[in-house]
PDB file of C-alpha atoms in Angstrom:
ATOM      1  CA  UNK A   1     -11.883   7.192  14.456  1.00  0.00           C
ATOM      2  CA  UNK A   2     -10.788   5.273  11.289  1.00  0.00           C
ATOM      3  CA  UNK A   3     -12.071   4.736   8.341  1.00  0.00           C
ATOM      4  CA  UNK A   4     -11.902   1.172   8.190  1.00  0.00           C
ATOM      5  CA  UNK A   5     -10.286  -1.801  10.259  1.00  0.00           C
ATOM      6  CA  UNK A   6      -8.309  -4.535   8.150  1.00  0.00           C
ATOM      7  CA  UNK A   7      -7.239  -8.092   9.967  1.00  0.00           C
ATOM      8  CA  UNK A   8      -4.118  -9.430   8.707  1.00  0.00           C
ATOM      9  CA  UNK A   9      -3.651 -13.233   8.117  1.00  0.00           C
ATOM     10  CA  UNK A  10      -1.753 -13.413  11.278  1.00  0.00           C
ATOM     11  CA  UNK A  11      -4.883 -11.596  13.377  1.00  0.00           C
ATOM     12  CA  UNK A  12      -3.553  -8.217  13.820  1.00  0.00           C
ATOM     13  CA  UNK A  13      -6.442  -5.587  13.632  1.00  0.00           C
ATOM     14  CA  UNK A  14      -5.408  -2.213  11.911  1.00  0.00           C
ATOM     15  CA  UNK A  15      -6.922   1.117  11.460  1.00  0.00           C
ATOM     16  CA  UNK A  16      -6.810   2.738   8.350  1.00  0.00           C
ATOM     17  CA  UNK A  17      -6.749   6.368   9.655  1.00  0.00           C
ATOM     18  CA  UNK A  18      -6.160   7.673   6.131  1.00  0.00           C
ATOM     19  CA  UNK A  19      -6.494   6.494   2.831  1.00  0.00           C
ATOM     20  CA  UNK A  20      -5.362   7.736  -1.143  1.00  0.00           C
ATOM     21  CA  UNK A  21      -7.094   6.790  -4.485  1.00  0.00           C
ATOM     22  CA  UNK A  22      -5.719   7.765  -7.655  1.00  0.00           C
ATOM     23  CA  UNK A  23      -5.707   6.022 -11.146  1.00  0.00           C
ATOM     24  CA  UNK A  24      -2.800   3.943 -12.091  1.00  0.00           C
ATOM     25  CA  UNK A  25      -2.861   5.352 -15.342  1.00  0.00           C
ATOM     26  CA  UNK A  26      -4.310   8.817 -15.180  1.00  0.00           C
ATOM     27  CA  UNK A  27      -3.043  11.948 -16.203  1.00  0.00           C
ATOM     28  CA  UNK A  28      -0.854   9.692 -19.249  1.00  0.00           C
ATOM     29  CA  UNK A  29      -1.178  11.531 -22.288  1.00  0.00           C
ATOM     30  CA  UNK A  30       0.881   9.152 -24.551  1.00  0.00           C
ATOM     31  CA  UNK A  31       2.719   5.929 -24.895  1.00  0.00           C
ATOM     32  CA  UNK A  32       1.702   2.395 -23.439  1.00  0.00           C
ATOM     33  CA  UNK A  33       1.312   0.530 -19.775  1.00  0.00           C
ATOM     34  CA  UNK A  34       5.209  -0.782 -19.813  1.00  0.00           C
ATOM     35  CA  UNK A  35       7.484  -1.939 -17.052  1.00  0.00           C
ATOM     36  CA  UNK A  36       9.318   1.685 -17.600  1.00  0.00           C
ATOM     37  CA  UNK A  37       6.075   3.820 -16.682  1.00  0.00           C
ATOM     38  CA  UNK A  38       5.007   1.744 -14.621  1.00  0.00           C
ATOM     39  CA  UNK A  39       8.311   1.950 -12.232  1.00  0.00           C
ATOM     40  CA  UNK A  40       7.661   5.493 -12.398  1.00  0.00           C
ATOM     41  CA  UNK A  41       4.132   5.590 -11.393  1.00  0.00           C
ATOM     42  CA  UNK A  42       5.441   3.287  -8.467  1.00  0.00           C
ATOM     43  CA  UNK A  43       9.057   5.133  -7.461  1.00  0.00           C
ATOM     44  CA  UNK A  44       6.600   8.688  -7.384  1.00  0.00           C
ATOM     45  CA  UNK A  45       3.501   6.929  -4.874  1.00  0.00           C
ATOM     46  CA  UNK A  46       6.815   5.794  -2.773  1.00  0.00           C
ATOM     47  CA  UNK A  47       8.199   9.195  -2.780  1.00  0.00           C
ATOM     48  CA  UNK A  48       4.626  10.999  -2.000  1.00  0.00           C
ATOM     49  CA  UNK A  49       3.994   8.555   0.743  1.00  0.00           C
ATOM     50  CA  UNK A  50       7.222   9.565   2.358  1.00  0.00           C
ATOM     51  CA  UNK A  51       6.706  13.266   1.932  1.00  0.00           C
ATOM     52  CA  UNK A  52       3.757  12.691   3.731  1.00  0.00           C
ATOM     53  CA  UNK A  53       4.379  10.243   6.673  1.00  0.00           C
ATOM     54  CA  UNK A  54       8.159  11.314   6.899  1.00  0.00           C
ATOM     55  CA  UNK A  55       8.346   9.611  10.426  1.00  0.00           C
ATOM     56  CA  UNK A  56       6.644   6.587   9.435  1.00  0.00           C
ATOM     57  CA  UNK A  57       8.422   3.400   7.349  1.00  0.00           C
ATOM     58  CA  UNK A  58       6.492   2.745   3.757  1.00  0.00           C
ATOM     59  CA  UNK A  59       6.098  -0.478   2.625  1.00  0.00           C
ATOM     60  CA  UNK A  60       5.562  -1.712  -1.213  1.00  0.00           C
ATOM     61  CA  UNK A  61       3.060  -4.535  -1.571  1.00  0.00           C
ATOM     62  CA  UNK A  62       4.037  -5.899  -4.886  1.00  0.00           C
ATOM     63  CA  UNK A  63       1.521  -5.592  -7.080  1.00  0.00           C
ATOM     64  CA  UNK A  64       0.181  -7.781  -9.432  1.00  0.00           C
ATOM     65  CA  UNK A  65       1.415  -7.322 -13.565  1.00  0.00           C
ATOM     66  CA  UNK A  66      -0.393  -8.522 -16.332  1.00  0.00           C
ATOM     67  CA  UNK A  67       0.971  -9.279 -20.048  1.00  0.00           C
ATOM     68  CA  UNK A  68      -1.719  -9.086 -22.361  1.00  0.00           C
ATOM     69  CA  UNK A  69      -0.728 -10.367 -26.072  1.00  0.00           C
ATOM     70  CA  UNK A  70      -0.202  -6.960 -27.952  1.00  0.00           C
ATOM     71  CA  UNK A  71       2.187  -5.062 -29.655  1.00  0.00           C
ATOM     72  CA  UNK A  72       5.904  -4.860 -27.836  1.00  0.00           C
ATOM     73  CA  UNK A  73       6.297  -1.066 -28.450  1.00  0.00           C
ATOM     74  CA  UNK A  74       9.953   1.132 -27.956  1.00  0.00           C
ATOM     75  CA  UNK A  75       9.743   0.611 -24.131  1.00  0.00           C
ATOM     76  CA  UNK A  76       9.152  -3.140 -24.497  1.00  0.00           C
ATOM     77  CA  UNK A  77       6.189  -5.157 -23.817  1.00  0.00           C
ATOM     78  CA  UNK A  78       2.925  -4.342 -22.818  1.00  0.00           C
ATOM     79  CA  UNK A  79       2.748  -4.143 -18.948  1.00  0.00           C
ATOM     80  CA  UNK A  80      -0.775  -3.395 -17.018  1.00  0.00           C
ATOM     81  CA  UNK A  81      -0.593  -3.027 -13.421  1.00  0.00           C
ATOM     82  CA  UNK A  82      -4.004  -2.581 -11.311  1.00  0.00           C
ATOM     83  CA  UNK A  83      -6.104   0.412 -12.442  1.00  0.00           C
ATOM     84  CA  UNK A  84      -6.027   1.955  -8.823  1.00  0.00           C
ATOM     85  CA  UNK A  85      -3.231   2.999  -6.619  1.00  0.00           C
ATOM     86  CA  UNK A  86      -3.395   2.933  -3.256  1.00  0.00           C
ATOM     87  CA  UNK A  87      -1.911   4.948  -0.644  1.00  0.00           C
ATOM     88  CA  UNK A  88      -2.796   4.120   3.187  1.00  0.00           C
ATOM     89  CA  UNK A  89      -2.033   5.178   6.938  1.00  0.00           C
ATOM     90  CA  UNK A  90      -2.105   2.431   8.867  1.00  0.00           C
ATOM     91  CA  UNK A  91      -2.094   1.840  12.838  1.00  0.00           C
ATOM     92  CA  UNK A  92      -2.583  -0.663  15.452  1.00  0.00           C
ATOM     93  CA  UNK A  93      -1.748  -1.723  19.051  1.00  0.00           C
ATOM     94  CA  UNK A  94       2.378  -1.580  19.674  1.00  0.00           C
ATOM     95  CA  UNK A  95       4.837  -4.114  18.486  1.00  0.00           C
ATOM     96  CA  UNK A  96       6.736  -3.751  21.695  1.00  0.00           C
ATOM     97  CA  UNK A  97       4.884  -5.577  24.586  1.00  0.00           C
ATOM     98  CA  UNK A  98       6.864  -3.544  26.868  1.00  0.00           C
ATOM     99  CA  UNK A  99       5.710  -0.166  25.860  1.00  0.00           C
ATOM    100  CA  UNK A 100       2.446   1.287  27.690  1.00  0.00           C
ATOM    101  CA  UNK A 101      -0.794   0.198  25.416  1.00  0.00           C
ATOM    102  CA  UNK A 102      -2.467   3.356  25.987  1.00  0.00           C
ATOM    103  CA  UNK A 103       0.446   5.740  25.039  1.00  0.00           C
ATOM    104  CA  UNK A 104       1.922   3.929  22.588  1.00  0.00           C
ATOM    105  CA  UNK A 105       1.068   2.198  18.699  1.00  0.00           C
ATOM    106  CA  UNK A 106       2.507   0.879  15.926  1.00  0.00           C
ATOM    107  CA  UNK A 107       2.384   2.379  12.456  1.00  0.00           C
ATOM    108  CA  UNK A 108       2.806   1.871   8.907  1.00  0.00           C
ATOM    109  CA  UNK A 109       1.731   3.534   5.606  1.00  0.00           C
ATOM    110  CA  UNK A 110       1.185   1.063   2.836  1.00  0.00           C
ATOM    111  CA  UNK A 111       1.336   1.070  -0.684  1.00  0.00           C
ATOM    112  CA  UNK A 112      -0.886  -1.299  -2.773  1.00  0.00           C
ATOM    113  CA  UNK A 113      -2.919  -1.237  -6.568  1.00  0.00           C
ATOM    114  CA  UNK A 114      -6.319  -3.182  -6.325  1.00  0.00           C
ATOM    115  CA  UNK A 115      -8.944  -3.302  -9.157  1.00  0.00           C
ATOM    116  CA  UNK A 116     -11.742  -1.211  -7.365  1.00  0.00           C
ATOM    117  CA  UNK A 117     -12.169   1.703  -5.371  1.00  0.00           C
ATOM    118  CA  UNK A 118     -13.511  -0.341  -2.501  1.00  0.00           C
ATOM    119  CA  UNK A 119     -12.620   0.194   0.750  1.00  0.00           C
ATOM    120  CA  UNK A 120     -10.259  -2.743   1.847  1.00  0.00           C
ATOM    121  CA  UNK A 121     -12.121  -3.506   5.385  1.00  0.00           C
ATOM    122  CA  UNK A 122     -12.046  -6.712   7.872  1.00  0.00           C
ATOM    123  CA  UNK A 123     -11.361  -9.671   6.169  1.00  0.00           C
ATOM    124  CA  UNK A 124     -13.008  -8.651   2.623  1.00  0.00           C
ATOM    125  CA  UNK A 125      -9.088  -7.115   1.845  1.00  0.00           C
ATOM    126  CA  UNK A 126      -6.801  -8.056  -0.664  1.00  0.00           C
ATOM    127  CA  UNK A 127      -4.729 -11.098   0.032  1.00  0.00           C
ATOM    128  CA  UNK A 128      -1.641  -9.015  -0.479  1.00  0.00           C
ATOM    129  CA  UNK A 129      -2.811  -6.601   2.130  1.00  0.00           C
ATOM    130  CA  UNK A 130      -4.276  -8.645   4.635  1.00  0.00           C
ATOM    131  CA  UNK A 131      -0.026 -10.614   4.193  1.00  0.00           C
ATOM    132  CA  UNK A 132       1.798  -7.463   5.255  1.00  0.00           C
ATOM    133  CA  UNK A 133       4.563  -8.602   7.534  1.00  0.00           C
ATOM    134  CA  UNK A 134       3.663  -5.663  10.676  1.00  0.00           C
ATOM    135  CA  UNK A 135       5.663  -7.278  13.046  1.00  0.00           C
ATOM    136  CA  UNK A 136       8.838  -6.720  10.267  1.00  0.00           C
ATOM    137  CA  UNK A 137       7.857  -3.775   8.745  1.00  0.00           C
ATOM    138  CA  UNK A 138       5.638  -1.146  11.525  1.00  0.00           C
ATOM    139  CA  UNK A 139       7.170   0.484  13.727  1.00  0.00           C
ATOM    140  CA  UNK A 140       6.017   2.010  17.118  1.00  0.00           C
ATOM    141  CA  UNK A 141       5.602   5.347  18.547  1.00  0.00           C
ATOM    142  CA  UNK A 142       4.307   7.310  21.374  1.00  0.00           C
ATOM    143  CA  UNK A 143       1.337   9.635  21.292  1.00  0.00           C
TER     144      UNK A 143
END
């Protein structure tokens, strides 16, 4: 059973069999949203998602940066990414037309930062999301 079921722009249904919250910006203690942290946060969700789907590709949606008009600090200017990261299992039907439909699927586990902690479901997600190339970026495997 998933948790929710997102349709792409090109009509692909997929489960969302698992899904991570955490804040973008929790757990800093000092310094400023800047491109530098903000790589990190980003490099350490790709990491964790591989740790934890190691047979599974990950894929980056880019997400969106703001540049509000404050202070440049050491680490340069002021960089604000979405205040939640999200980390998510996806599956759906096979890529490969060939392969059985009822043994095999296609999956990918997606990174993405939105501005709530809504549940991205049917057409209601994120353009960003609901853009993911599947056909490029999934790939299938047998249960």
């Amino acid at each position: 059973m998933s948790l929710a079921r997102v349709v792409l722009t090109s009509g692909r249904s997929l489960d969302l069999s698992e899904l991570r919250l955490s804040s973008t910006y929790g757990g800093v203690l000092e310094g400023y949203p800047c491109r530098p942290l903000n790589e990190m946060k980003i490099k350490s969700l790709v990491i964790a998602a591989e740790s934890a789907h190691p047979a599974t590709p990950v894929h980056l949606v880019p997400p969106p940066r703001e540049y509000p008009d404050q202070y440049a600090g050491a680490f340069g200017p002021v960089e604000v990414l979405p205040p939640v990261a999200c980390v998510g299992a996806f599956h759906s039907t096979a890529l490969d037309r060939d392969h059985d439909p009822v043994l095999h699927r296609s999956a990918l586990t997606v990174i993405w930062f939105q501005p709530t902690t809504q549940v991205p479901s049917g057409f209601d997600a994120a353009d960003a999301l609901r853009e993911v190339d599947w056909e490029g970026l999934a790939q299938d495997y047998e249960l």
